[in-house]
Tab-separated table of C-alpha atoms in Angstrom:
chain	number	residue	atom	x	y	z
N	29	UNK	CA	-15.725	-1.523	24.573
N	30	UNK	CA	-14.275	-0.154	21.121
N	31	UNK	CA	-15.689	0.159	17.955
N	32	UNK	CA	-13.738	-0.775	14.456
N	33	UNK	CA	-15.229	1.131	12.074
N	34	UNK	CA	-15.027	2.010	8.251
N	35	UNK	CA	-11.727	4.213	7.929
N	36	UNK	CA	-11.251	7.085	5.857
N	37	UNK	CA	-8.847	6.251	3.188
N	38	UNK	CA	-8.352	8.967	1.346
N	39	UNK	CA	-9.370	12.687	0.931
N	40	UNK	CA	-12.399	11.601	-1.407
N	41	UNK	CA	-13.315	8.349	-0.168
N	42	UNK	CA	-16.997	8.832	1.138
N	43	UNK	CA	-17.543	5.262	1.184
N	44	UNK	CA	-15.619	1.577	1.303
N	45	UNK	CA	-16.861	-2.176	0.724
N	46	UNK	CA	-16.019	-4.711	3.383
N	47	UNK	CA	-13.920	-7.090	1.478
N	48	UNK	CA	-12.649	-9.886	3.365
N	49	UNK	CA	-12.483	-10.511	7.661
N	50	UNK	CA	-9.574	-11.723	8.382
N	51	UNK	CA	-10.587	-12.305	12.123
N	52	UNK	CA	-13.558	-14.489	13.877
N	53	UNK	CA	-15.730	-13.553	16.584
N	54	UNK	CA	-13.972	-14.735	19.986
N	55	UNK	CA	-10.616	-14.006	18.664
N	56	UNK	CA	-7.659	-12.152	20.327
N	57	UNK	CA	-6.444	-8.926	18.597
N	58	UNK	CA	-3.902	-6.723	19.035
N	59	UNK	CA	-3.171	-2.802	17.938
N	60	UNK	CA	-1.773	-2.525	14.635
N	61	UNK	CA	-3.123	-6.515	13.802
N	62	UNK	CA	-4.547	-5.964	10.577
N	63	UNK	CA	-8.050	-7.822	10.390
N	64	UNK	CA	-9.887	-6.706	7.409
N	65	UNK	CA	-9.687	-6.076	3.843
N	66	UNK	CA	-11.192	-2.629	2.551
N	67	UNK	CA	-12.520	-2.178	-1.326
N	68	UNK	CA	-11.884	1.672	-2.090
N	69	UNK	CA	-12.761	2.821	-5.692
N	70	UNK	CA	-9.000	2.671	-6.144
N	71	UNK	CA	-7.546	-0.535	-3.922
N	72	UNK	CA	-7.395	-3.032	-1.968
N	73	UNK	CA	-6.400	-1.513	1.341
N	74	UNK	CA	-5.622	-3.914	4.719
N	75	UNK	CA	-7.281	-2.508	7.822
N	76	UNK	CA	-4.894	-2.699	10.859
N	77	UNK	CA	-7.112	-2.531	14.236
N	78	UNK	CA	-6.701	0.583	16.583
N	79	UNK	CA	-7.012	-1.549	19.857
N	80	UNK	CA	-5.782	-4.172	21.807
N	81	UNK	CA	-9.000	-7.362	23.167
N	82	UNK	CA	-11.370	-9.559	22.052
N	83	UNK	CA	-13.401	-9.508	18.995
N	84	UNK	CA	-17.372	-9.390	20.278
N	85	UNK	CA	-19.076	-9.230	16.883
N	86	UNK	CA	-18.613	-8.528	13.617
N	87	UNK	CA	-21.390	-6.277	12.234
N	88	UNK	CA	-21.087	-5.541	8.663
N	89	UNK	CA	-20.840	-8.871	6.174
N	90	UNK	CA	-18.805	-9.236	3.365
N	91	UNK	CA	-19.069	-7.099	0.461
N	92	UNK	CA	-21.287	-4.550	1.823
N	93	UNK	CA	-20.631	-1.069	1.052
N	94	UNK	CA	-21.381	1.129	4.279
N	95	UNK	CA	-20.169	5.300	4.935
N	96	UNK	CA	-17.059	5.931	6.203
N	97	UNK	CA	-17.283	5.755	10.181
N	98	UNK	CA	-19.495	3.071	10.175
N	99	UNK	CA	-18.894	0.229	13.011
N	100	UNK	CA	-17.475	-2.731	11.643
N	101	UNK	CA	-17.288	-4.941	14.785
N	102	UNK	CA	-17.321	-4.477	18.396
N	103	UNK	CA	-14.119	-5.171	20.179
N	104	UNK	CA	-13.583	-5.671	24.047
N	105	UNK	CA	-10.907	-3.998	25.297
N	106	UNK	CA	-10.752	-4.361	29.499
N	107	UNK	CA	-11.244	-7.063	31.695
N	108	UNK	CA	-13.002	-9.221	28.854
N	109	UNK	CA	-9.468	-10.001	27.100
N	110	UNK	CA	-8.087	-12.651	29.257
N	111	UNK	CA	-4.920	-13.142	29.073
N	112	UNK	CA	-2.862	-16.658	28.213
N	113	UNK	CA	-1.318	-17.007	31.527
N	114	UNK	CA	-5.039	-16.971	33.076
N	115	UNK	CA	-6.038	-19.730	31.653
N	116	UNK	CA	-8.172	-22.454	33.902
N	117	UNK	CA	-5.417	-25.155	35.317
N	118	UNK	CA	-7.068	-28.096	34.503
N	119	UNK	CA	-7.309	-27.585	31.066
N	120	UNK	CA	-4.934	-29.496	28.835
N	121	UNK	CA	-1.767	-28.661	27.556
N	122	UNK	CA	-1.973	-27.212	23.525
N	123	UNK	CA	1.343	-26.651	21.444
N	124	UNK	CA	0.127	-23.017	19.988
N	125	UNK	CA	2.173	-21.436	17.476
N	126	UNK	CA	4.152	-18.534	18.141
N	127	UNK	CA	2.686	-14.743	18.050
N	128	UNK	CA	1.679	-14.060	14.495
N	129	UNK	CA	-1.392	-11.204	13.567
N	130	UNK	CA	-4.827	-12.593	12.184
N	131	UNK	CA	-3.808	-11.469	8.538
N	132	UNK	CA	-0.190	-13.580	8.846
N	133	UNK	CA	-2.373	-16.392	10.685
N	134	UNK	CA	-4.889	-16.719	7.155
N	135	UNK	CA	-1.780	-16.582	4.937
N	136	UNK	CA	-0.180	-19.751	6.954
N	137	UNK	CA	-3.773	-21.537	6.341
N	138	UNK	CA	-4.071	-20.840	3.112
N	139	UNK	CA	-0.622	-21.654	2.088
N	140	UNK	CA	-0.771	-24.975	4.382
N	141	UNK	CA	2.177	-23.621	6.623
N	142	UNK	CA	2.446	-24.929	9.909
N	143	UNK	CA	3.309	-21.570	11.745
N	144	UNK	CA	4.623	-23.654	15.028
N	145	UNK	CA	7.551	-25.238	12.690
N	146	UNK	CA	8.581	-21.169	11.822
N	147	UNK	CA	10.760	-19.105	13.570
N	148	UNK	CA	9.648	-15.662	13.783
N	149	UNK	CA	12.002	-12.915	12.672
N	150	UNK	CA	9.891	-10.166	14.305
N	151	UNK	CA	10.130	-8.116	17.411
N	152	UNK	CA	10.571	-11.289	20.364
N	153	UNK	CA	10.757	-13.600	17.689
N	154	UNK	CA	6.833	-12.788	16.482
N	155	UNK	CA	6.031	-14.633	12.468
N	156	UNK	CA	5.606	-12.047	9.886
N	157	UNK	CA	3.840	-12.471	6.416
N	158	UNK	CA	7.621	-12.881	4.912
N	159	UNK	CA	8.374	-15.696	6.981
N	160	UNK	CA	5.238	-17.388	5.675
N	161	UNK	CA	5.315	-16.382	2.441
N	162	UNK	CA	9.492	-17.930	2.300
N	163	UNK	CA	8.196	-21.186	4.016
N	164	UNK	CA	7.712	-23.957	2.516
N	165	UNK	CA	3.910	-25.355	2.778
N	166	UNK	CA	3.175	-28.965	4.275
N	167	UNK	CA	2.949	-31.739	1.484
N	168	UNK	CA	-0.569	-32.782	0.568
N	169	UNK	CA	-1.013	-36.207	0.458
N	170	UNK	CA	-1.577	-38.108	-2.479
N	171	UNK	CA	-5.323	-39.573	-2.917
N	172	UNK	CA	-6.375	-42.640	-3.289
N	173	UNK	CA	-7.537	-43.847	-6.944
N	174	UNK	CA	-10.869	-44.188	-5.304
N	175	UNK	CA	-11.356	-40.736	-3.920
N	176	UNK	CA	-10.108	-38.756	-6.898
N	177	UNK	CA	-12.538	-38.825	-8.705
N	178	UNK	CA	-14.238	-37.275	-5.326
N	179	UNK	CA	-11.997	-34.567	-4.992
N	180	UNK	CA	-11.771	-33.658	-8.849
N	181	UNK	CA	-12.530	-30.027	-8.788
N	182	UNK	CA	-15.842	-28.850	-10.269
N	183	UNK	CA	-17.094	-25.560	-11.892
N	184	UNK	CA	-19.268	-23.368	-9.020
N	185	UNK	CA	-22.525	-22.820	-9.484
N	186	UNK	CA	-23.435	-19.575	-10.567
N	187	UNK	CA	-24.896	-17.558	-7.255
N	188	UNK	CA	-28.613	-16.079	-7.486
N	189	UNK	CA	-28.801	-12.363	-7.979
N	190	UNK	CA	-31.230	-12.451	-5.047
N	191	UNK	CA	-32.453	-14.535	-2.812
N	192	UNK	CA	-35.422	-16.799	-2.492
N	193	UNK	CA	-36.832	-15.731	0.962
N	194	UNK	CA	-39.365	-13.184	2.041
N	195	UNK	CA	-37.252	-10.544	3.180
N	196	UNK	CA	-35.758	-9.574	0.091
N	197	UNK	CA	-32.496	-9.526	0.842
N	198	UNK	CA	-29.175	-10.486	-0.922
N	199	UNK	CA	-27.268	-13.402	0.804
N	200	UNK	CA	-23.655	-12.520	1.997
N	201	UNK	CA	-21.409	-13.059	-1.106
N	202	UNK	CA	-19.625	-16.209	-0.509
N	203	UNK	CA	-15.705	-15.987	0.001
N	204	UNK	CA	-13.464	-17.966	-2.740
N	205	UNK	CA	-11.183	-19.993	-1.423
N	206	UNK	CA	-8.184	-19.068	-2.721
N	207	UNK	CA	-4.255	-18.666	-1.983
N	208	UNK	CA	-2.621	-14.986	-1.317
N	209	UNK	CA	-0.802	-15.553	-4.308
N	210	UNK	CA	-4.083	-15.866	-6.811
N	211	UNK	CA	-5.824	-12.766	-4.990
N	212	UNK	CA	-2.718	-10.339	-5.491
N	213	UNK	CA	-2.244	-11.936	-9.188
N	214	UNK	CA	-5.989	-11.678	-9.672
N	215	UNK	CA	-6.010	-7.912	-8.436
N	216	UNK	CA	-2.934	-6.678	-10.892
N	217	UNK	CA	-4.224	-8.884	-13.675
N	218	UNK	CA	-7.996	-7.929	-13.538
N	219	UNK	CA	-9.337	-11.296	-12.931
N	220	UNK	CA	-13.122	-11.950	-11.015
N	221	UNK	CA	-11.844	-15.017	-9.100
N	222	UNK	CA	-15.360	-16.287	-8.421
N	223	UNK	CA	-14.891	-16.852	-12.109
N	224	UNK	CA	-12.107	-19.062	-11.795
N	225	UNK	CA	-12.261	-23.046	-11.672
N	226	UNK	CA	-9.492	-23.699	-8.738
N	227	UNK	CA	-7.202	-26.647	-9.406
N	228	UNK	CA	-5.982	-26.636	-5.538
N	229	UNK	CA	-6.893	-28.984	-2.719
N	230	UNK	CA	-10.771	-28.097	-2.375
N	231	UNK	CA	-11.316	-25.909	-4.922
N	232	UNK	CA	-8.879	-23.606	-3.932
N	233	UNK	CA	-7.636	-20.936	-6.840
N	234	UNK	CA	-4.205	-20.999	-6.942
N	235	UNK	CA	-1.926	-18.584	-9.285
N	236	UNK	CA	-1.209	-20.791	-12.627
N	237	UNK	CA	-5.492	-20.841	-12.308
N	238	UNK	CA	-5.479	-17.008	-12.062
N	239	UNK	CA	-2.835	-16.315	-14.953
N	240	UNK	CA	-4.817	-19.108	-17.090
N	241	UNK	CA	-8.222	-17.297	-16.785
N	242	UNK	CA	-5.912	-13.584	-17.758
N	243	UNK	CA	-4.358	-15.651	-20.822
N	244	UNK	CA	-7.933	-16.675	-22.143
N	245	UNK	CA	-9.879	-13.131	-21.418
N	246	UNK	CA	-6.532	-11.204	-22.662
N	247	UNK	CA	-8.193	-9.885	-25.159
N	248	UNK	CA	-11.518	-8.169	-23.213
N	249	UNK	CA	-9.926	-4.477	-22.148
N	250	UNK	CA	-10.599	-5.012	-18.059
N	251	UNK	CA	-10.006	-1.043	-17.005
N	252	UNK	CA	-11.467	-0.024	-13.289
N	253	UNK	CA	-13.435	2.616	-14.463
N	254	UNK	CA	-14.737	3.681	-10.841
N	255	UNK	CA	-11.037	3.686	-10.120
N	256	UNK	CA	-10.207	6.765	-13.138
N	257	UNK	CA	-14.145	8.070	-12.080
N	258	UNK	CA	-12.306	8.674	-8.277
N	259	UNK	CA	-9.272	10.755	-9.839
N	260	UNK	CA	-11.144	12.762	-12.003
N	261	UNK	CA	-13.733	13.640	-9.334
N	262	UNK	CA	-10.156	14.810	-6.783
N	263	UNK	CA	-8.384	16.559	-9.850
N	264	UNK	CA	-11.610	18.144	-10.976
N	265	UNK	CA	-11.685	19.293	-7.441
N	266	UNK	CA	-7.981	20.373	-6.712
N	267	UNK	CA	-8.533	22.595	-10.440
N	268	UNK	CA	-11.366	23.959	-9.018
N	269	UNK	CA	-10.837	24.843	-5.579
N	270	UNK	CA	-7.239	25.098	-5.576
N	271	UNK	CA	-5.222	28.483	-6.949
N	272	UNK	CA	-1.968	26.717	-8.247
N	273	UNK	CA	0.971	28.378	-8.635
N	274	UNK	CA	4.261	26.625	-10.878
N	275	UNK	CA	8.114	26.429	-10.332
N	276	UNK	CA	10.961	24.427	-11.639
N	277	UNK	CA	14.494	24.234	-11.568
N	278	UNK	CA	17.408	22.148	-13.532
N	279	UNK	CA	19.634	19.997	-10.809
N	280	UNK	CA	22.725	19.014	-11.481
N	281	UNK	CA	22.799	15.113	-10.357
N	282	UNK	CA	26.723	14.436	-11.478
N	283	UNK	CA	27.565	14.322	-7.589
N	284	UNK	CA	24.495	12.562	-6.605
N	285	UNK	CA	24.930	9.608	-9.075
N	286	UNK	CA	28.738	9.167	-8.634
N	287	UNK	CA	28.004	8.405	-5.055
N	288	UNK	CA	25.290	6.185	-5.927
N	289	UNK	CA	27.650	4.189	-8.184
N	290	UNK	CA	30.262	4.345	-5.649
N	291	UNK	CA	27.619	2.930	-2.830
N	292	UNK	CA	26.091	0.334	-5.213
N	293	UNK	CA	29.477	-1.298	-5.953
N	294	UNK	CA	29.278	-2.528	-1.965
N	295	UNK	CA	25.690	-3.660	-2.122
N	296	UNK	CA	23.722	-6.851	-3.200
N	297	UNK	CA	22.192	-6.521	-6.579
N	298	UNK	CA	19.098	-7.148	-4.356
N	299	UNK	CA	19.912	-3.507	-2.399
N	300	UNK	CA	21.414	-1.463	-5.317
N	301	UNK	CA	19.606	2.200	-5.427
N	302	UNK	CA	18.466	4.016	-7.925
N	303	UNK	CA	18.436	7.572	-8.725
N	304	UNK	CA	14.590	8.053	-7.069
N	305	UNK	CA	15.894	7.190	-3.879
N	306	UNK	CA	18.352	9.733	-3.412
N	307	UNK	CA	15.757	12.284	-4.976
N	308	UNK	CA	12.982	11.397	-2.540
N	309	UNK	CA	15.061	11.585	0.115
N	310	UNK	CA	16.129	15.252	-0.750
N	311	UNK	CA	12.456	15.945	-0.931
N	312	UNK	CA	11.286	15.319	2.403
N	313	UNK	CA	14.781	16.868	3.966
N	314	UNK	CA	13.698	19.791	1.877
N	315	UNK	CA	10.023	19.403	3.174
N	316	UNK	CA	11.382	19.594	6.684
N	317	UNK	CA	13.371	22.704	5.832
N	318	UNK	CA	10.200	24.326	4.619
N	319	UNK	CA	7.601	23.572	6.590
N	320	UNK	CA	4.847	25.795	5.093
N	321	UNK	CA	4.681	23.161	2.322
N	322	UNK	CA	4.035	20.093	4.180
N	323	UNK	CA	0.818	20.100	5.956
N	324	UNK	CA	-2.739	20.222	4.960
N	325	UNK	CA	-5.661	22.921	3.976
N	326	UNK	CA	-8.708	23.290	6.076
N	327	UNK	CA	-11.561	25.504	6.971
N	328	UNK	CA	-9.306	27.489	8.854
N	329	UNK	CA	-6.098	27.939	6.608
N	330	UNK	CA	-3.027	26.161	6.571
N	331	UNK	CA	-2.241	23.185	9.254
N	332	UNK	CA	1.594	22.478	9.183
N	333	UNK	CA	1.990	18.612	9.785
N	334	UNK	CA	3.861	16.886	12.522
N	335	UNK	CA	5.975	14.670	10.318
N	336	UNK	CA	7.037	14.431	6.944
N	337	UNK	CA	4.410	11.814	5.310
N	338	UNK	CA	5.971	11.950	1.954
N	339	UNK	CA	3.148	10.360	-0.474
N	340	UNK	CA	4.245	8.303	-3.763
N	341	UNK	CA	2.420	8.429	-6.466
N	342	UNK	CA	1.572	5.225	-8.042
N	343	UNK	CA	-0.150	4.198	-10.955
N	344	UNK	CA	-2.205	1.065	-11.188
N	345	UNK	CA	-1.457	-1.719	-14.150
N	346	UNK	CA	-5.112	-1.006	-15.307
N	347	UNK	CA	-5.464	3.011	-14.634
N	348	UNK	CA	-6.397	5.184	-11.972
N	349	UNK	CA	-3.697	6.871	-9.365
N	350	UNK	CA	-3.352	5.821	-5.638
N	351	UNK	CA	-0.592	7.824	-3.672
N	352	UNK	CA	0.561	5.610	-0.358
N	353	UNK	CA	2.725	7.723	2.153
N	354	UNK	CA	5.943	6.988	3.424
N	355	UNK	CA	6.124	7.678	7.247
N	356	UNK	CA	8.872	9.832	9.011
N	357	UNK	CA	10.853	9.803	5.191
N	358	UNK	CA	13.196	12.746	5.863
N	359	UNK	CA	14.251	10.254	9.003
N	360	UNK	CA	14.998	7.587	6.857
N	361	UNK	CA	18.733	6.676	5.260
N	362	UNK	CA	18.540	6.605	1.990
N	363	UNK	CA	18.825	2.568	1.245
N	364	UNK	CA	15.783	2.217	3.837
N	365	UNK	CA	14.144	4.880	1.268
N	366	UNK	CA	14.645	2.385	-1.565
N	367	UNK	CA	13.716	-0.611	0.723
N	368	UNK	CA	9.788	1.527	1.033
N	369	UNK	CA	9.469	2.604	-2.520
N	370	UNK	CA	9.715	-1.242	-3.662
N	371	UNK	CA	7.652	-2.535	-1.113
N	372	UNK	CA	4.964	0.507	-1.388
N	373	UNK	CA	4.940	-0.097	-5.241
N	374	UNK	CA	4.617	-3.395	-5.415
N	375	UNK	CA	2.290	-3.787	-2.582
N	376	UNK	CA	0.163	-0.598	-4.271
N	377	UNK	CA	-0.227	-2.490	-7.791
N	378	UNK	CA	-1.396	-5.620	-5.881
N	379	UNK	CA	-4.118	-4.007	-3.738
N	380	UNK	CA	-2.461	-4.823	-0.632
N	381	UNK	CA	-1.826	-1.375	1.286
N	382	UNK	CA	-2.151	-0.630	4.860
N	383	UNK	CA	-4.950	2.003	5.890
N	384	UNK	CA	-2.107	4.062	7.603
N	385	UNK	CA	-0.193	4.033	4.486
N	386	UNK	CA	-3.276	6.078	2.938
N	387	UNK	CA	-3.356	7.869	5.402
N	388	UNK	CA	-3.116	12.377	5.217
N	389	UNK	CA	0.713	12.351	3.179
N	390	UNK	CA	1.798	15.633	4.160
N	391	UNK	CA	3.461	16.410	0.804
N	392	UNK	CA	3.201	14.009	-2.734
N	393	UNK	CA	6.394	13.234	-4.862
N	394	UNK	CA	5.302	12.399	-8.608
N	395	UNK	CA	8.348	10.662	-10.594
N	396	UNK	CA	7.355	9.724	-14.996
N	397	UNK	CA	11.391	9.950	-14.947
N	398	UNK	CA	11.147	6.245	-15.992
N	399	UNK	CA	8.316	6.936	-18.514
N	400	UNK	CA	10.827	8.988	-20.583
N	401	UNK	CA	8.800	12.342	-19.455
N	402	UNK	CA	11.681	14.756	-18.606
N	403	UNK	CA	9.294	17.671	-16.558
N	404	UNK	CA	5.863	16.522	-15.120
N	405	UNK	CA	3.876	19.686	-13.651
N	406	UNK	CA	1.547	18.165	-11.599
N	407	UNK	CA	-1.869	18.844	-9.638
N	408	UNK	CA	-2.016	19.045	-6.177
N	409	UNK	CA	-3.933	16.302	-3.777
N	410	UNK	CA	-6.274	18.444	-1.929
N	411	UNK	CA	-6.034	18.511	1.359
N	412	UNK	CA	-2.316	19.084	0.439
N	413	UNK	CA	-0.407	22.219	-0.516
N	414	UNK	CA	2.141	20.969	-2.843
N	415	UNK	CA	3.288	18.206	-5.190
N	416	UNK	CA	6.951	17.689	-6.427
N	417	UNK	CA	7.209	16.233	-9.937
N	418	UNK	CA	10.506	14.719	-11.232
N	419	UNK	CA	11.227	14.239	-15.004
N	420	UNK	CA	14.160	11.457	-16.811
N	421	UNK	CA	17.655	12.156	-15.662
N	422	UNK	CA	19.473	13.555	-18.994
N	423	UNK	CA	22.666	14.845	-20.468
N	424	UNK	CA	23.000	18.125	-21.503
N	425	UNK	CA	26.020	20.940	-22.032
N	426	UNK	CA	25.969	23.056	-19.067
N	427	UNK	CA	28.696	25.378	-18.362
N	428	UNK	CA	30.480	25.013	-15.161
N	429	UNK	CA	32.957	27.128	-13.523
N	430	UNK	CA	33.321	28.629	-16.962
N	431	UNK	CA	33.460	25.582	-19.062
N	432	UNK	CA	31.522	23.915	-21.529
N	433	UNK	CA	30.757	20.130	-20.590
N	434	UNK	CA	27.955	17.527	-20.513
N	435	UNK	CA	26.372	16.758	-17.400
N	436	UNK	CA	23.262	14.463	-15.990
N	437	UNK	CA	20.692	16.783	-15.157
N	438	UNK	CA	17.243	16.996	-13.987
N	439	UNK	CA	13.975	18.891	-14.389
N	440	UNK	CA	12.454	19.140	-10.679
N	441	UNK	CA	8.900	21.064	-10.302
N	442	UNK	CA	6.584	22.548	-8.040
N	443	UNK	CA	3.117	22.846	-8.208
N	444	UNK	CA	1.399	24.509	-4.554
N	445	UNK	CA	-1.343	26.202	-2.968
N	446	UNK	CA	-0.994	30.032	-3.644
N	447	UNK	CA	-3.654	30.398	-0.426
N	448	UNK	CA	-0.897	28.526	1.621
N	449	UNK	CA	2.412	30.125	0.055
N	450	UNK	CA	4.058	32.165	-2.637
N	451	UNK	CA	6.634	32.053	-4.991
N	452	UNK	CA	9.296	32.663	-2.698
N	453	UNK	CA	8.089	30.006	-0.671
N	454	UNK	CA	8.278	27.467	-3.028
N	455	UNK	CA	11.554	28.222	-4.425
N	456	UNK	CA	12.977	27.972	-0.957
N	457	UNK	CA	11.874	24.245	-1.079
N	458	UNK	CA	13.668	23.576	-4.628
N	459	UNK	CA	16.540	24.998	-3.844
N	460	UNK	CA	17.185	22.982	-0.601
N	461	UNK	CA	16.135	20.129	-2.558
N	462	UNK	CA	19.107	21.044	-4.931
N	463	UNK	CA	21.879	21.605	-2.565
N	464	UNK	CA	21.175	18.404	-0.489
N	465	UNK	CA	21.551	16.594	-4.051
N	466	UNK	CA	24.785	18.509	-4.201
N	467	UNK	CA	25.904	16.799	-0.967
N	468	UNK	CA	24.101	13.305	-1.353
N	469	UNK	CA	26.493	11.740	1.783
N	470	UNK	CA	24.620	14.126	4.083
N	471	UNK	CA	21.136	12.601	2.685
């Protein structure tokens, strides 16, 4: 027996609000199926599950907020999980659809995707979210005159603050149906979809409903205040607590961006890089290098980390920071960098991150380059030791090998931990950072 419990998302997360289930009691699960949706002051985070059975109960309804490491659900993990081939002989034959994860499973029935007409183009041919996301859904058919009038939608009642019975207690909020589409539309644009009159089959929201109800409140200012409240309670912390220390250093990215150019004339428009790629990349390689940088503070002292986790900094359409961590990044070529940065970014602004994607970056990479900023001197995420910051690429004369010319350069800094490493320390990490960007084919 296994418990799922409330995850720790973040360094000062204390709390979380059980969004969504995206699994029933009775179902099959397996590790890394994600099968609930987390509300953090910041995002929308998807849970993956830690173990492989059957779900025996879930325990916490919808929209309640419970302490970290609170049990979610029960899950049986041994004998309880039968599996397919056991099945009793004399019951009938049923088509199921290939391998897909709970979260993939309510995407294909809210999109009305048949996931047994797919062909999975996951490990042994298992359906992933893009392959119901590209397909195309099953054609609703066309009411009678008679019945239209039947299935007309109509505006939801508005829900009881509390309810009627004896006990007191609120009812469990009730989920709006709606397509995955509308929710990551309604998260970016700031929209309360149980506000929203859906125009789908049943009621369901879909996204022209979502961006209609953003046209008509356009003018109310919809910032997440709890969402800037959480950063300003970690910054006011890291100020605090933290003794920072600051570096920087001009790079010369002439080399760098020639072989980007030269690399982007062979690639899709689709895969073209861009100058952040390269200059993550360098990071973590640097990160590796320097290992008294990338780890975490604790009781203790220092704790060097077992991979590079190399966190992005991202900042949400309406305020507030979240910084999602690439996995393993000094492992990864540099197009499979840019592959990650879109997908984190995009996936970050629509409230749809993975709990191990929050999870303990080793190191965090902040880049205003495309905000025009040119240095950025950052404060570092506590339990971290160091944040990079990366400014606009920009021409300038600099002399080189005696002459005067103009060159693209850049404005990398360092802000660390001065209980975790000096000066020298930190400069060590720069200037790797600046000689791999000196050699980009080696990144």
């Amino acid at each position: 027996m296994a418990e799922f419990t409330m995850p720790s998302l973040g360094a000062d997360m204390d709390e979380g609000t059980l969004s969504e289930w995206l699994v029933h009691p009775g179902e099959q699960v397996t590790r890394g199926d994600v099968i609930a949706v987390v509300e953090t002051a910041k995002s929308a985070i998807e849970v993956e599950c830690f173990d492989s059975g059957t779900v025996e109960a879930l325990l916490v309804d919808e929209g309640t907020t419970v302490p970290v490491g609170t049990p979610l659900a029960r899950i049986g993990t041994t004998a309880e999980s039968q599996p397919t081939e056991s099945r009793p002989a004399e019951s009938p034959p049923v088509e199921s659809p290939p391998a897909s994860t709970p979260l993939v499973r309510r995407i294909a029935e809210d999109r009305h995707v048949d996931l047994a007409a797919l062909h999975g183009s996951g490990p042994g041919g298992r359906i992933t979210r893009a392959d119901v996301e590209r397909a195309e859904p099953e054609p609703e058919p066309e009411p009678a005159p008679a019945e239209r009038e039947k299935t007309a939608p109509t505006p939801r009642p508005a829900k009881p603050a509390r309810s009627d019975d004896s006990t007191g207690k609120r009812p469990a909020p009730e989920r709006v149906k709606s397509s995955p589409l509308a929710r990551r539309l309604a998260t970016e644009l700031g929209v309360d979809l149980s506000a929203v009159t859906g125009t789908g089959r049943g009621g369901t929201v879909r996204a022209e409903d979502v961006r209609s109800a953003a046209a008509e409140s356009a003018r109310r200012p919809a910032v997440p205040d709890a969402a800037r409240a959480a950063t300003a309670r970690l910054m006011s912390r890291s100020k605090r607590e933290i003794p920072h220390f600051y570096l920087s250093t001009t790079v010369d990215m002439a080399a760098a961006l020639e072989w980007m150019h030269a690399r982007n004339r062979e690639l899709p428009l689709s895969a073209r890089l861009v100058p952040a790629a390269l200059t993550f990349k360098a990071v973590a390689m640097a990160a590796r290098k320097v290992p008294e940088l990338n780890g975490h503070w604790g009781g203790d002292g220092f704790v060097p980390a077992e991979e590079v986790r190399l966190g992005v900094a991202v900042s949400l359409r309406g305020g507030g920071l979240v910084a999602p961590a690439l996995a393993h990044a000094d492992t990864l070529s540099v197009a499979e960098v840019m592959a990650a940065l879109k997908d984190l970014v995009a996936r970050a602004r629509g409230g749809r991150l993975r709990a191990s994607e929050t999870a303990d970056p080793s190191l965090t990479v902040t880049n205003l380059g495309d905000q025009g900023v040119e240095a950025v001197f950052g404060v570092v995420y506590p339990p971290q030791v160091a944040l990079v910051g990366l400014g606009r690429i920009v021409e300038r004369p600099v002399a080189v090998h005696g002459l005067l010319g103009v060159r693209p350069v850049l404005t990398a800094t360092l802000s660390a931990d001065h209980r975790a490493a000096d000066g020298a320390t930190g400069a060590r990490l720069l200037t790797s950072m600046d000689r791999l960007l000196q050699r980009p084919e080696e990144l």
